[in-house]
Coordinates of C-alpha atoms in Angstrom, one line a residue:
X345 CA 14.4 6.6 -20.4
X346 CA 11.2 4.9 -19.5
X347 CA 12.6 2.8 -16.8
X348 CA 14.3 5.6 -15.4
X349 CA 10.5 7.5 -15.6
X350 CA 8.8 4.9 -13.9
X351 CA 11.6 4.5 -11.3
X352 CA 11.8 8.3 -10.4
X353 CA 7.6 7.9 -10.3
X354 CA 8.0 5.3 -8.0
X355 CA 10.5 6.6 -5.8
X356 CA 8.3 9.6 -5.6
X357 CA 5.1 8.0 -4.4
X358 CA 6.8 5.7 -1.9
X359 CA 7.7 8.6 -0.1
X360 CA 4.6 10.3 -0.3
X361 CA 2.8 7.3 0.4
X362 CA 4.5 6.1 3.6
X363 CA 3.7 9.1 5.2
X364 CA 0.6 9.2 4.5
X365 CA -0.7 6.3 2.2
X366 CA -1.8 6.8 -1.3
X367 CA 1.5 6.7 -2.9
X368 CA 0.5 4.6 -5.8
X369 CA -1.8 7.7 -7.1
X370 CA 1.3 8.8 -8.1
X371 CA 3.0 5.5 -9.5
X372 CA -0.6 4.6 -11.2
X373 CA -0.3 8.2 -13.0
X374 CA 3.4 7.4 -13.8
X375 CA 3.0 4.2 -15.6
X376 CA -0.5 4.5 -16.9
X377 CA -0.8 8.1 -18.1
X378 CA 3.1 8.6 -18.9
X379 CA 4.0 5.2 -20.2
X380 CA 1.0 4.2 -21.4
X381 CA 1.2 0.7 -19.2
X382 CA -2.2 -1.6 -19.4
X383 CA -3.8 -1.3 -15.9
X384 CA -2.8 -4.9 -15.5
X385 CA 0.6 -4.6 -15.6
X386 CA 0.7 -1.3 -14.3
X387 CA -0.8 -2.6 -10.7
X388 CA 1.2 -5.7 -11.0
X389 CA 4.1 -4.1 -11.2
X390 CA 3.0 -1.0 -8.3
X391 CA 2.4 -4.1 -6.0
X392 CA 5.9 -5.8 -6.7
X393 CA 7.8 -2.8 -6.9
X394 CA 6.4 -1.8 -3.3
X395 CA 8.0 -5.0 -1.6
X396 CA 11.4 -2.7 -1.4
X397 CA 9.9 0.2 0.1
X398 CA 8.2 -3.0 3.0
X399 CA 11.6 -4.1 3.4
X400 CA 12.9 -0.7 4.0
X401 CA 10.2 0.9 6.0
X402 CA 10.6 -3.1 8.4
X403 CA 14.2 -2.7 8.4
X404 CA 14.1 1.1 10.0
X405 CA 10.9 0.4 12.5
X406 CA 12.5 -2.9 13.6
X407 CA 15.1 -1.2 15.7
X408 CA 12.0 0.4 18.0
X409 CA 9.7 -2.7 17.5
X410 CA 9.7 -6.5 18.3
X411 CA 8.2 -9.3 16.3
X412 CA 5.2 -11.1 18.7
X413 CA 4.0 -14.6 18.4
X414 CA 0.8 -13.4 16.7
X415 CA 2.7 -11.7 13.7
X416 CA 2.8 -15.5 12.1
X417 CA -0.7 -16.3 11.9
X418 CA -0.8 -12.1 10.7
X419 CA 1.2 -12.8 7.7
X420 CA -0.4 -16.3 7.0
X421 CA -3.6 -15.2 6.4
X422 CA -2.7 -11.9 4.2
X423 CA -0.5 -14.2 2.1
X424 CA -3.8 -16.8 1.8
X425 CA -5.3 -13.1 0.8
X426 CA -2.3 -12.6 -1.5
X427 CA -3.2 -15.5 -3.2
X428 CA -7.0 -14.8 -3.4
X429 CA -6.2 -11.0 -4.7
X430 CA -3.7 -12.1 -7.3
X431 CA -5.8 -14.6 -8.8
X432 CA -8.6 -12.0 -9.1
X433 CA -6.2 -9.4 -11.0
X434 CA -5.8 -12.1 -13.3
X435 CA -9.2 -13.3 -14.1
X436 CA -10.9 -10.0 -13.7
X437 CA -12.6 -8.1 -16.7
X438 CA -10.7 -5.4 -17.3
X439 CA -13.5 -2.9 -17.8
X440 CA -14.9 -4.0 -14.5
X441 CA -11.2 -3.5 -12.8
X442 CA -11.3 0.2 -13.8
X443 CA -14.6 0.9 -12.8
X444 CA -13.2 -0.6 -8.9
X445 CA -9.8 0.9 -9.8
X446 CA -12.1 4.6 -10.4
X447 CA -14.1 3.9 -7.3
X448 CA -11.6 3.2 -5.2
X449 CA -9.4 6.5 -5.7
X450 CA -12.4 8.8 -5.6
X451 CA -13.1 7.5 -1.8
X452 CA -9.3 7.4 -1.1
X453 CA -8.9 11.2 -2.1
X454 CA -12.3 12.1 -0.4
X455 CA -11.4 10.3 2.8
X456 CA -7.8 12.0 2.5
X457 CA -9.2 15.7 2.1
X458 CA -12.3 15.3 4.0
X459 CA -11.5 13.1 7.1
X460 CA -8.5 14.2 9.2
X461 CA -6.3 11.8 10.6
X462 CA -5.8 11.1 14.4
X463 CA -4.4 7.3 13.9
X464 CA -1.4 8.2 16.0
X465 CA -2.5 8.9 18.9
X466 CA -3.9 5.6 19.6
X467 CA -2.9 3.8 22.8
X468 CA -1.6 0.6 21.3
X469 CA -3.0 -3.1 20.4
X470 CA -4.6 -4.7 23.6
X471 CA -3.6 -8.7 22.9
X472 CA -7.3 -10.8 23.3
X473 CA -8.9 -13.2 21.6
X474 CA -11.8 -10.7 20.4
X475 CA -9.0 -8.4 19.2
X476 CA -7.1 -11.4 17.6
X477 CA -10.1 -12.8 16.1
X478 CA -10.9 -9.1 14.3
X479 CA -7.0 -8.8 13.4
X480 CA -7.0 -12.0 11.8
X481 CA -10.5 -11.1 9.5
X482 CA -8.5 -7.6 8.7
X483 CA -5.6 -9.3 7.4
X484 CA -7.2 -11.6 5.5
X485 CA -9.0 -9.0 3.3
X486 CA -5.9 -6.5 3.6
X487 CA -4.0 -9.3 1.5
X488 CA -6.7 -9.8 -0.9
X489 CA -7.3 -5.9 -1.3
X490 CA -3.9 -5.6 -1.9
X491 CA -3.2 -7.7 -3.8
X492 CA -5.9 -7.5 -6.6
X493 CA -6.3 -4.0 -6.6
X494 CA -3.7 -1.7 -5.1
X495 CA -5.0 1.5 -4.6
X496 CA -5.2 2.9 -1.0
X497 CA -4.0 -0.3 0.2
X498 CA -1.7 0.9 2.6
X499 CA -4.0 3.6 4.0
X500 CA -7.0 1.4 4.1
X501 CA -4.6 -1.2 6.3
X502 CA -3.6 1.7 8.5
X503 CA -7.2 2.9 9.3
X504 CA -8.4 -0.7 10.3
X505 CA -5.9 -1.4 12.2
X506 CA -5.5 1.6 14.2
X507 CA -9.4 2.4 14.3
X508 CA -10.8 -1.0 15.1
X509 CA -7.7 -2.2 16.8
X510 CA -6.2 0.9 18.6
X511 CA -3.2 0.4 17.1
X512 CA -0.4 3.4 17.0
X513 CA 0.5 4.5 13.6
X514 CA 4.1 3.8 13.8
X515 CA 3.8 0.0 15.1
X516 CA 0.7 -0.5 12.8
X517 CA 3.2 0.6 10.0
X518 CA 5.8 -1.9 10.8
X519 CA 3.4 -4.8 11.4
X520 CA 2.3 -4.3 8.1
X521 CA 5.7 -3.8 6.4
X522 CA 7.0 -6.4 7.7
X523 CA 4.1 -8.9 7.1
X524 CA 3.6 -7.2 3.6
X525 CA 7.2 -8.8 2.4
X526 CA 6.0 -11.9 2.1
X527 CA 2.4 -11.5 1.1
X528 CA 3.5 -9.5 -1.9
X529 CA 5.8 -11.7 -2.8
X530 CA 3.6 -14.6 -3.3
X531 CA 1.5 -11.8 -5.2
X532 CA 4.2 -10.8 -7.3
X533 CA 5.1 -14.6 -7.9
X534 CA 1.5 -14.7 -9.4
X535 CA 1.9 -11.8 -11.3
X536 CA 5.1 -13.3 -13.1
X537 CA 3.9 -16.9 -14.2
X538 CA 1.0 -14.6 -15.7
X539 CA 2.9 -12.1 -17.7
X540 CA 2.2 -9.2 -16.0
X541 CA 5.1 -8.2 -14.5
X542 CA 8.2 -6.6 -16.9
X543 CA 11.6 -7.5 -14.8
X544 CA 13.6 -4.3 -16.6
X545 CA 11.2 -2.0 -15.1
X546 CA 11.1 -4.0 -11.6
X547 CA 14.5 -4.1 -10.6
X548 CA 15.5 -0.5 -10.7
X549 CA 11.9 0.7 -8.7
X550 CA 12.5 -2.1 -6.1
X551 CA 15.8 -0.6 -5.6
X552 CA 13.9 2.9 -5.4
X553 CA 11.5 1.7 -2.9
X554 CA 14.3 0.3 -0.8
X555 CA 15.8 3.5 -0.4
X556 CA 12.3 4.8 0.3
X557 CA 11.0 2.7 2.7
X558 CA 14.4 3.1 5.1
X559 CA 14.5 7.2 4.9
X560 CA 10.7 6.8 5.5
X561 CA 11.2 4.8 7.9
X562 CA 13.6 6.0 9.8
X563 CA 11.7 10.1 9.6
X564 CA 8.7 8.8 10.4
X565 CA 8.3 9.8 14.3
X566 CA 10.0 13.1 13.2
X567 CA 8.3 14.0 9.8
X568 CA 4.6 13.5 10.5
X569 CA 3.5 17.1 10.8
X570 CA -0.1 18.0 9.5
X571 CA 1.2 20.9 7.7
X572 CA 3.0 18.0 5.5
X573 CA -0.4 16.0 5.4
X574 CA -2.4 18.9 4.5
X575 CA -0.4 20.0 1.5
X576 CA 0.4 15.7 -0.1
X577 CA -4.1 15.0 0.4
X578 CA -4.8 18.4 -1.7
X579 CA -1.8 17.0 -4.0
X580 CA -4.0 13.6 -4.4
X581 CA -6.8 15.7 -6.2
X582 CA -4.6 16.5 -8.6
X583 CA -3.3 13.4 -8.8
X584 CA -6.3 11.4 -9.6
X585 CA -8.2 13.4 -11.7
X586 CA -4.6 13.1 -14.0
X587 CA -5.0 9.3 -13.1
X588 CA -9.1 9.0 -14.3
X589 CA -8.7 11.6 -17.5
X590 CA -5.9 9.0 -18.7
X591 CA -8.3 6.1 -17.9
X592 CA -11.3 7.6 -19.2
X593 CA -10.7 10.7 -21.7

């Protein structure tokens, strides 16, 4: 029963999320507040879960997108950022991980309700080496963000890359998907030959996120209204204050 929980919670979030980011709100409520995960192993496995819905959300943009020279060195330096993110998750105090964790979710959900969001309507990546050289330093702390903390990841990504880089939401999306596979991989490699990750609970929400990230994926240019927007960032309120009172209370 709890797999099936936390498998139903991730499936949930994955599709709230990839519209709009902030999906682990809901799979960080799931594990930690419903199953009573550590915080630990409750990102660990958030991360490594997530490398479905990647593959999925890749699999349906790839159709409208191509792969470019520069995705390599993209997905080099957020795996070295895996690496560095991973290894802080693991050596972190754990106090001092939920005071971050806290943080961190407070400014997601005031930047969700508060700040509206024009990153589609962006004009696209111009390739030069200023941009290149700024893409690179991104990617770099996207991996590490990701990797050793979790929360907003996938919206912070998306505002960097599509305010600092002009980036369109869509191709910003599968860029990161598609690099993400194999940063989080490494992650989740980490996570394992630590003990943080619990395979009977990552099987079933990978295959969950797989099945998210390709309906996702394949609704986004038909699905992002702002009426659906409006309604999932007032949903984040409740969300995290859930999330905090099971941290905290």
């Amino acid at each position: 029963m709890e797999v099936l929980i936390a498998t139903i919670g991730v499936f949930v979030a994955e599709c709230y999320g990839n519209f709009v980011g902030g999906g682990s709100l809901v799979t960080q409520a799931v594990l930690q507040n419903i199953l009573h995960f550590d915080i630990k192993p409750a990102m660990a496995l958030d991360n490594a879960a997530v490398i479905g819905s990647n593959l999925g959300m890749a699999i349906a943009l790839g159709r409208k997108y191509t792969i470019k020279w520069w995705i390599f060195p993209f997905t080099l330096f957020q795996v070295i950022g895996a690496l560095l993110g991973a290894w802080l998750l693991v050596i972190i105090d754990v106090e001092m991980l939920k005071l971050i964790f806290a943080a961190t979710i407070i400014l997601l959900v005031i930047k969700n309700v508060f700040f509206s969001r024009t990153l589609h309507e962006n004009q696209g990546f111009v390739e030069s080496h200023r941009n290149f050289l700024i893409l690179f330093f991104i990617t770099l702390f996207i991996g590490t963000y990701n990797a050793a903390f979790v929360i907003g990841d996938w919206m912070i990504a998306l505002l960097l890359l599509t305010s600092l880089l002009g980036f369109k939401y869509q191709h910003a999306s599968f860029v990161l998907a598609l690099s993400s596979l194999f940063a989080q991989s490494v992650a989740s490699y980490q996570y394992f030959i630590h003990g943080l990750l619990d395979l009977h609970f990552l099987l079933p929400m990978f295959c969950a996120t797989l099945v998210s990230g390709l309906l996702v994926g394949t609704l986004l240019d038909k699905i992002h209204s702002k009426h659906l927007e409006t309604f999932l960032r007032y949903l984040s309120i409740v969300f995290v204050i859930y999330l905090l009172w099971g941290i905290f209370g």
